[in-house]
Amino acid sequence: MEDMDGQAAGQLKVFADLLPEQWELVVPLLTRIRVIEGEMLIRQGNRPDCLFVVLKGHFMIHRNEGRCITVNKKGSVLGWFSAFSPDRYTANVTALTDGWVLSVDAGTLRDQIAADPRLEETLLKRIRENISERHSMGAGGAAK
Amino acid sequence: MTGLEAIQHYNGFAMAGVGITIVFTALVALSLIISQLHKVLLAWENRAAWADAMRRWKRGNGRGTTEKELPDIEAIREPARQFHLLIEFTGEPFSLPVLIKRAESRGLARVHFTVSRLIECHLIVPDEDGYFRWNHEVYNRFSGRRKK
């Protein structure tokens, strides 16, 4: 993983409950990438090849019909649906500011989840918390 | 007197040494400048953000605070006025992506960054349906301060 040690990534809430052997499988799927303001990270309708975890920056999750929410909390998950389904992305994600995200290879993650259902349970629990926090903070709209 | 003896007599070796040193020093300096040029260009492209960061650093220097500071509202005074006019024209509630597109089509600078700042300053606030509103209360306070 470029420029970020595994321990720092493991402290992110979304990965906090993973068992050591599960974490060993997830670490190779992570890549730290820089995003620039205005960059479209996820495009609605595209094949879901990655999900992203916010490390730094302000992001807008928006649907083509115009509704959106914004997130800037470290550890927020973007494109989470791609971890569990190969269906197309259901929303766009655009960076409002420069920032950093952790990219997770969704295809391989789905394979690992298929091989170990406990991984799905653990990740889904944390992602659900993440989404409900997002909504309780008053961000309107919904996006997968 | 000829050859090496003559060179030695007229400080030829010392002059050659100084010459080599000057040339190599200049080449090293030049290569260092070129290797760091991308950072200077990046800073120049993001000069508004750098200026903002410097202002916040100066303000926070010596206070020893680790709290996340709100953006400098003074720095977004003019963009806030422009977005206020645009939102008055388009109406409320508004779609944030549509607002961004309109602002870009009118040639406003660094639209995404500005929208982020306006949200952080609570000048643009979300409603319950995925749309956004202009916070007139905060803007009036902000405008009132401007008139002083």
Coordinates of N, CA and C in Angstrom, one line a residue, chain A:
Chain A
M1 N 0.8 -1.2 0.0 CA 0.0 0.0 0.0 C 0.9 1.2 0.0
E2 N 0.7 2.1 -1.0 CA 1.5 3.2 -1.2 C 1.4 4.3 -0.1
D3 N 2.5 4.7 0.5 CA 2.5 5.9 1.5 C 1.6 5.7 2.7
M4 N 1.2 4.5 3.0 CA 0.4 4.4 4.2 C 0.6 3.0 4.8
D5 N 1.0 3.0 6.1 CA 1.3 1.6 6.6 C 0.0 0.9 7.0
G6 N 0.0 -0.4 7.0 CA -1.1 -1.2 7.2 C -1.8 -0.9 8.5
Q7 N -1.0 -0.6 9.5 CA -1.5 -0.4 10.9 C -2.5 0.9 10.9
A8 N -2.0 1.9 10.1 CA -2.8 3.2 10.1 C -4.2 2.9 9.4
A9 N -4.1 2.1 8.3 CA -5.3 1.7 7.6 C -6.2 0.9 8.4
G10 N -5.6 0.0 9.2 CA -6.4 -0.9 10.1 C -7.1 -0.2 11.2
Q11 N -6.7 1.0 11.5 CA -7.4 1.8 12.5 C -8.6 2.5 12.0
L12 N -8.8 2.5 10.7 CA -10.0 3.1 10.2 C -11.2 2.2 10.7
K13 N -12.3 2.9 11.0 CA -13.4 2.3 11.7 C -14.0 1.1 10.8
V14 N -14.0 1.3 9.5 CA -14.6 0.3 8.7 C -13.8 -1.1 8.7
F15 N -12.5 -1.0 9.0 CA -11.7 -2.2 9.1 C -11.5 -2.7 10.5
A16 N -12.0 -1.9 11.5 CA -11.6 -2.1 12.9 C -11.9 -3.5 13.4
D17 N -13.0 -4.1 12.9 CA -13.5 -5.4 13.5 C -12.9 -6.6 12.8
L18 N -12.1 -6.4 11.8 CA -11.6 -7.5 11.0 C -10.6 -8.4 11.8
L19 N -10.7 -9.7 11.7 CA -9.8 -10.6 12.4 C -8.4 -10.4 11.7
P20 N -7.4 -10.8 12.4 CA -6.0 -10.6 11.8 C -5.9 -11.3 10.4
E21 N -6.5 -12.6 10.4 CA -6.4 -13.3 9.1 C -7.2 -12.7 8.0
Q22 N -8.3 -12.0 8.4 CA -9.2 -11.3 7.4 C -8.4 -10.1 6.9
W23 N -7.8 -9.4 7.9 CA -7.1 -8.2 7.5 C -5.9 -8.4 6.6
E24 N -5.3 -9.6 6.8 CA -4.2 -10.0 5.9 C -4.6 -10.1 4.4
L25 N -5.9 -10.5 4.3 CA -6.5 -10.7 2.9 C -6.8 -9.3 2.3
V26 N -7.3 -8.4 3.2 CA -7.8 -7.1 2.7 C -6.6 -6.2 2.4
V27 N -5.5 -6.2 3.2 CA -4.4 -5.2 3.0 C -3.9 -5.1 1.5
P28 N -3.7 -6.3 0.9 CA -3.2 -6.1 -0.5 C -4.1 -5.5 -1.5
L29 N -5.4 -5.3 -1.1 CA -6.4 -4.7 -2.0 C -6.4 -3.2 -1.9
L30 N -5.7 -2.7 -0.9 CA -5.8 -1.2 -0.6 C -4.7 -0.4 -1.4
T31 N -5.1 0.7 -1.9 CA -4.2 1.6 -2.6 C -4.5 3.0 -2.1
R32 N -3.6 3.8 -1.7 CA -3.8 5.2 -1.3 C -3.7 6.0 -2.6
I33 N -4.8 6.8 -2.9 CA -4.7 7.6 -4.1 C -5.1 9.0 -3.8
R34 N -4.5 9.9 -4.5 CA -4.7 11.4 -4.3 C -5.8 11.8 -5.3
V35 N -6.7 12.6 -4.8 CA -7.8 13.1 -5.7 C -7.7 14.6 -5.8
I36 N -8.1 15.2 -6.9 CA -8.0 16.7 -7.0 C -9.5 17.2 -7.0
E37 N -9.6 18.5 -6.6 CA -11.0 19.1 -6.6 C -11.6 19.0 -8.0
G38 N -12.9 18.6 -8.0 CA -13.6 18.5 -9.2 C -13.5 17.1 -9.9
E39 N -12.6 16.3 -9.4 CA -12.4 15.0 -10.0 C -13.6 14.0 -9.6
M40 N -14.1 13.4 -10.7 CA -15.2 12.4 -10.5 C -14.6 11.1 -10.2
L41 N -14.8 10.7 -8.9 CA -14.2 9.4 -8.4 C -15.1 8.2 -8.9
I42 N -16.4 8.4 -8.8 CA -17.3 7.3 -9.2 C -18.3 7.9 -10.2
R43 N -18.6 7.1 -11.2 CA -19.6 7.6 -12.2 C -20.8 6.6 -12.1
Q44 N -22.0 7.2 -11.9 CA -23.2 6.4 -11.9 C -23.4 5.6 -13.1
G45 N -23.7 4.3 -13.0 CA -23.9 3.4 -14.2 C -22.7 2.7 -14.6
N46 N -21.5 3.1 -14.1 CA -20.3 2.3 -14.4 C -20.2 1.0 -13.6
R47 N -19.4 0.1 -14.2 CA -19.2 -1.2 -13.4 C -18.4 -0.9 -12.1
P48 N -18.8 -1.5 -11.0 CA -18.2 -1.1 -9.8 C -16.9 -1.9 -9.5
D49 N -15.8 -1.3 -9.9 CA -14.5 -2.0 -9.7 C -13.8 -1.6 -8.4
C50 N -14.2 -0.5 -7.8 CA -13.5 0.0 -6.6 C -14.5 0.5 -5.6
L51 N -14.2 0.4 -4.3 CA -14.9 1.3 -3.3 C -13.8 2.1 -2.7
F52 N -14.2 3.2 -2.1 CA -13.2 4.1 -1.5 C -13.5 4.4 -0.1
V53 N -12.4 4.6 0.7 CA -12.5 5.1 2.1 C -11.9 6.5 2.1
V54 N -12.6 7.4 2.7 CA -12.1 8.8 2.7 C -11.0 8.9 3.8
L55 N -9.9 9.4 3.4 CA -8.8 9.7 4.3 C -8.8 11.2 4.6
K56 N -8.9 12.0 3.5 CA -8.9 13.5 3.7 C -9.7 14.1 2.5
G57 N -10.5 15.1 2.8 CA -11.1 15.8 1.7 C -12.6 15.8 1.9
H58 N -13.3 16.6 1.0 CA -14.7 16.8 1.1 C -15.3 16.2 -0.3
F59 N -16.3 15.3 -0.2 CA -16.8 14.7 -1.3 C -18.3 14.8 -1.5
M60 N -18.8 14.9 -2.7 CA -20.2 15.0 -3.0 C -20.7 13.7 -3.6
I61 N -21.7 13.1 -3.0 CA -22.3 11.9 -3.5 C -23.6 12.3 -4.2
H62 N -23.7 12.2 -5.5 CA -24.9 12.8 -6.1 C -25.4 11.8 -7.2
R63 N -26.7 11.9 -7.3 CA -27.4 11.1 -8.4 C -27.7 12.0 -9.6
N64 N -27.9 11.3 -10.7 CA -28.1 12.1 -11.9 C -29.3 13.0 -11.9
E65 N -30.3 12.6 -11.0 CA -31.5 13.4 -11.0 C -31.3 14.7 -10.1
G66 N -30.1 14.8 -9.4 CA -29.8 16.0 -8.8 C -29.7 16.0 -7.3
R67 N -30.2 14.9 -6.6 CA -30.1 14.9 -5.2 C -28.7 14.5 -4.8
C68 N -28.2 15.0 -3.6 CA -26.9 14.7 -3.2 C -26.7 14.9 -1.7
I69 N -25.6 14.3 -1.2 CA -25.1 14.5 0.1 C -23.6 14.8 0.0
T70 N -23.1 15.4 1.1 CA -21.6 15.6 1.0 C -21.0 14.9 2.3
V71 N -19.8 14.4 2.1 CA -19.2 13.8 3.3 C -17.7 14.2 3.3
N72 N -17.2 14.4 4.6 CA -15.8 14.9 4.7 C -15.2 14.2 5.9
K73 N -15.9 13.1 6.4 CA -15.4 12.5 7.6 C -14.4 11.4 7.3
K74 N -13.3 11.4 7.9 CA -12.3 10.3 7.7 C -12.9 9.0 8.0
G75 N -12.7 8.0 7.1 CA -13.3 6.7 7.3 C -14.6 6.5 6.6
S76 N -15.2 7.5 6.0 CA -16.5 7.4 5.3 C -16.2 6.5 4.1
V77 N -17.2 5.6 3.8 CA -17.1 4.7 2.7 C -17.9 5.2 1.5
L78 N -17.2 5.3 0.3 CA -17.8 5.7 -0.9 C -18.0 4.5 -1.9
G79 N -19.1 4.3 -2.5 CA -19.3 3.2 -3.4 C -19.4 1.9 -2.7
W80 N -19.9 1.9 -1.5 CA -19.9 0.7 -0.6 C -20.6 -0.5 -1.2
F81 N -21.6 -0.2 -2.0 CA -22.4 -1.3 -2.6 C -21.6 -2.2 -3.5
S82 N -20.5 -1.7 -4.0 CA -19.6 -2.5 -4.9 C -18.9 -3.7 -4.2
A83 N -18.9 -3.6 -2.8 CA -18.2 -4.7 -2.1 C -19.1 -5.9 -2.1
F84 N -20.4 -5.7 -2.3 CA -21.3 -6.8 -2.1 C -22.0 -7.2 -3.4
S85 N -22.0 -6.3 -4.4 CA -22.8 -6.7 -5.6 C -22.0 -6.1 -6.9
P86 N -22.0 -6.9 -7.9 CA -21.3 -6.4 -9.2 C -22.2 -5.5 -10.0
D87 N -23.4 -5.2 -9.5 CA -24.3 -4.2 -10.2 C -23.6 -2.9 -10.4
R88 N -24.2 -2.1 -11.2 CA -23.5 -0.8 -11.5 C -23.6 0.2 -10.4
Y89 N -22.7 1.1 -10.4 CA -22.7 2.2 -9.3 C -24.1 2.9 -9.4
T90 N -24.6 3.3 -8.2 CA -26.0 3.9 -8.2 C -25.9 5.4 -8.0
A91 N -24.7 5.9 -7.9 CA -24.5 7.4 -7.7 C -23.1 7.8 -8.2
N92 N -23.0 9.1 -8.4 CA -21.7 9.7 -8.7 C -21.0 10.2 -7.4
V93 N -19.7 10.2 -7.4 CA -19.0 10.8 -6.3 C -18.0 11.8 -6.9
T94 N -18.0 13.0 -6.5 CA -17.1 14.0 -7.0 C -16.4 14.7 -5.8
A95 N -15.1 14.9 -6.0 CA -14.3 15.6 -5.0 C -14.6 17.1 -5.0
L96 N -14.9 17.6 -3.9 CA -15.1 19.1 -3.8 C -13.8 19.8 -3.5
T97 N -12.9 19.0 -2.8 CA -11.6 19.6 -2.5 C -10.5 18.5 -2.9
D98 N -9.3 19.0 -2.9 CA -8.2 18.0 -3.0 C -8.2 17.1 -1.8
G99 N -7.8 15.8 -2.0 CA -7.8 14.9 -0.8 C -7.2 13.6 -1.1
W100 N -7.3 12.7 -0.2 CA -6.8 11.4 -0.3 C -7.9 10.3 0.0
V101 N -7.9 9.3 -0.7 CA -8.8 8.2 -0.4 C -8.0 6.8 -0.5
L102 N -8.6 5.9 0.2 CA -8.1 4.5 0.1 C -8.9 3.8 -0.9
S103 N -8.4 3.3 -1.9 CA -9.1 2.5 -2.9 C -9.1 1.1 -2.6
V104 N -10.2 0.4 -2.7 CA -10.3 -1.1 -2.4 C -10.7 -1.8 -3.6
D105 N -10.0 -2.8 -4.1 CA -10.3 -3.5 -5.3 C -11.6 -4.3 -5.0
A106 N -12.7 -3.9 -5.5 CA -14.0 -4.4 -5.2 C -14.2 -5.9 -5.7
G107 N -13.7 -6.1 -6.9 CA -13.9 -7.5 -7.5 C -13.2 -8.5 -6.6
T108 N -12.0 -8.3 -6.2 CA -11.3 -9.3 -5.4 C -11.9 -9.4 -4.0
L109 N -12.4 -8.2 -3.5 CA -13.0 -8.2 -2.2 C -14.3 -9.0 -2.2
R110 N -15.1 -8.9 -3.3 CA -16.3 -9.7 -3.5 C -15.9 -11.2 -3.5
D111 N -14.8 -11.6 -4.2 CA -14.4 -13.0 -4.2 C -14.1 -13.5 -2.8
Q112 N -13.4 -12.6 -2.0 CA -13.0 -13.0 -0.6 C -14.2 -13.1 0.3
I113 N -15.2 -12.2 0.0 CA -16.4 -12.2 0.8 C -17.2 -13.5 0.5
A114 N -17.2 -13.9 -0.8 CA -17.9 -15.2 -1.2 C -17.2 -16.4 -0.5
A115 N -15.9 -16.3 -0.3 CA -15.1 -17.4 0.3 C -15.3 -17.4 1.8
D116 N -15.5 -16.2 2.4 CA -15.6 -16.1 3.9 C -16.8 -15.2 4.2
P117 N -18.0 -15.8 4.5 CA -19.2 -15.0 4.7 C -19.0 -14.1 6.0
R118 N -18.1 -14.5 6.9 CA -17.9 -13.7 8.1 C -17.4 -12.3 7.8
L119 N -16.6 -12.3 6.7 CA -16.0 -11.0 6.3 C -17.2 -10.0 5.8
E120 N -18.2 -10.6 5.2 CA -19.3 -9.8 4.7 C -20.0 -9.2 5.9
E121 N -20.2 -10.1 6.9 CA -21.0 -9.7 8.1 C -20.2 -8.5 8.8
T122 N -18.9 -8.7 9.0 CA -18.1 -7.7 9.7 C -18.1 -6.4 9.0
L123 N -17.8 -6.4 7.7 CA -17.8 -5.2 6.9 C -19.1 -4.5 6.8
L124 N -20.2 -5.3 6.6 CA -21.5 -4.7 6.4 C -22.0 -4.0 7.7
K125 N -21.6 -4.6 8.8 CA -22.0 -4.0 10.1 C -21.4 -2.6 10.2
R126 N -20.1 -2.5 9.9 CA -19.4 -1.2 10.0 C -19.9 -0.2 9.0
I127 N -20.2 -0.7 7.8 CA -20.7 0.2 6.7 C -22.0 0.7 7.0
R128 N -22.9 -0.2 7.6 CA -24.2 0.3 8.0 C -24.1 1.4 9.0
E129 N -23.2 1.3 10.0 CA -23.0 2.3 11.0 C -22.6 3.6 10.3
N130 N -21.7 3.4 9.3 CA -21.1 4.6 8.6 C -22.2 5.3 7.9
I131 N -23.1 4.6 7.2 CA -24.2 5.2 6.5 C -25.2 5.9 7.4
S132 N -25.5 5.2 8.5 CA -26.5 5.8 9.4 C -25.9 7.1 10.1
E133 N -24.6 7.1 10.4 CA -24.0 8.3 10.9 C -24.1 9.4 9.9
R134 N -23.9 9.1 8.7 CA -23.9 10.1 7.6 C -25.3 10.7 7.6
H135 N -26.3 9.9 7.7 CA -27.7 10.5 7.7 C -28.1 11.2 8.9
S136 N -27.6 10.7 10.1 CA -28.0 11.4 11.4 C -27.3 12.7 11.5
M137 N -26.2 12.9 10.7 CA -25.5 14.2 10.7 C -26.2 15.3 9.9
G138 N -27.3 14.9 9.4 CA -28.2 15.9 8.7 C -27.9 16.0 7.2
A139 N -27.1 15.1 6.6 CA -26.9 15.1 5.2 C -28.1 14.6 4.5
G140 N -28.7 15.4 3.7 CA -30.0 14.9 3.1 C -29.7 14.0 1.9
G141 N -30.7 13.3 1.4 CA -30.5 12.4 0.3 C -30.0 11.1 0.6
A142 N -29.9 10.2 -0.4 CA -29.4 8.9 -0.1 C -28.6 8.4 -1.3
A143 N -27.6 7.7 -1.1 CA -26.8 7.2 -2.2 C -26.0 6.0 -1.8
K144 N -26.0 4.9 -2.6 CA -25.3 3.7 -2.2 C -23.9 3.8 -2.5

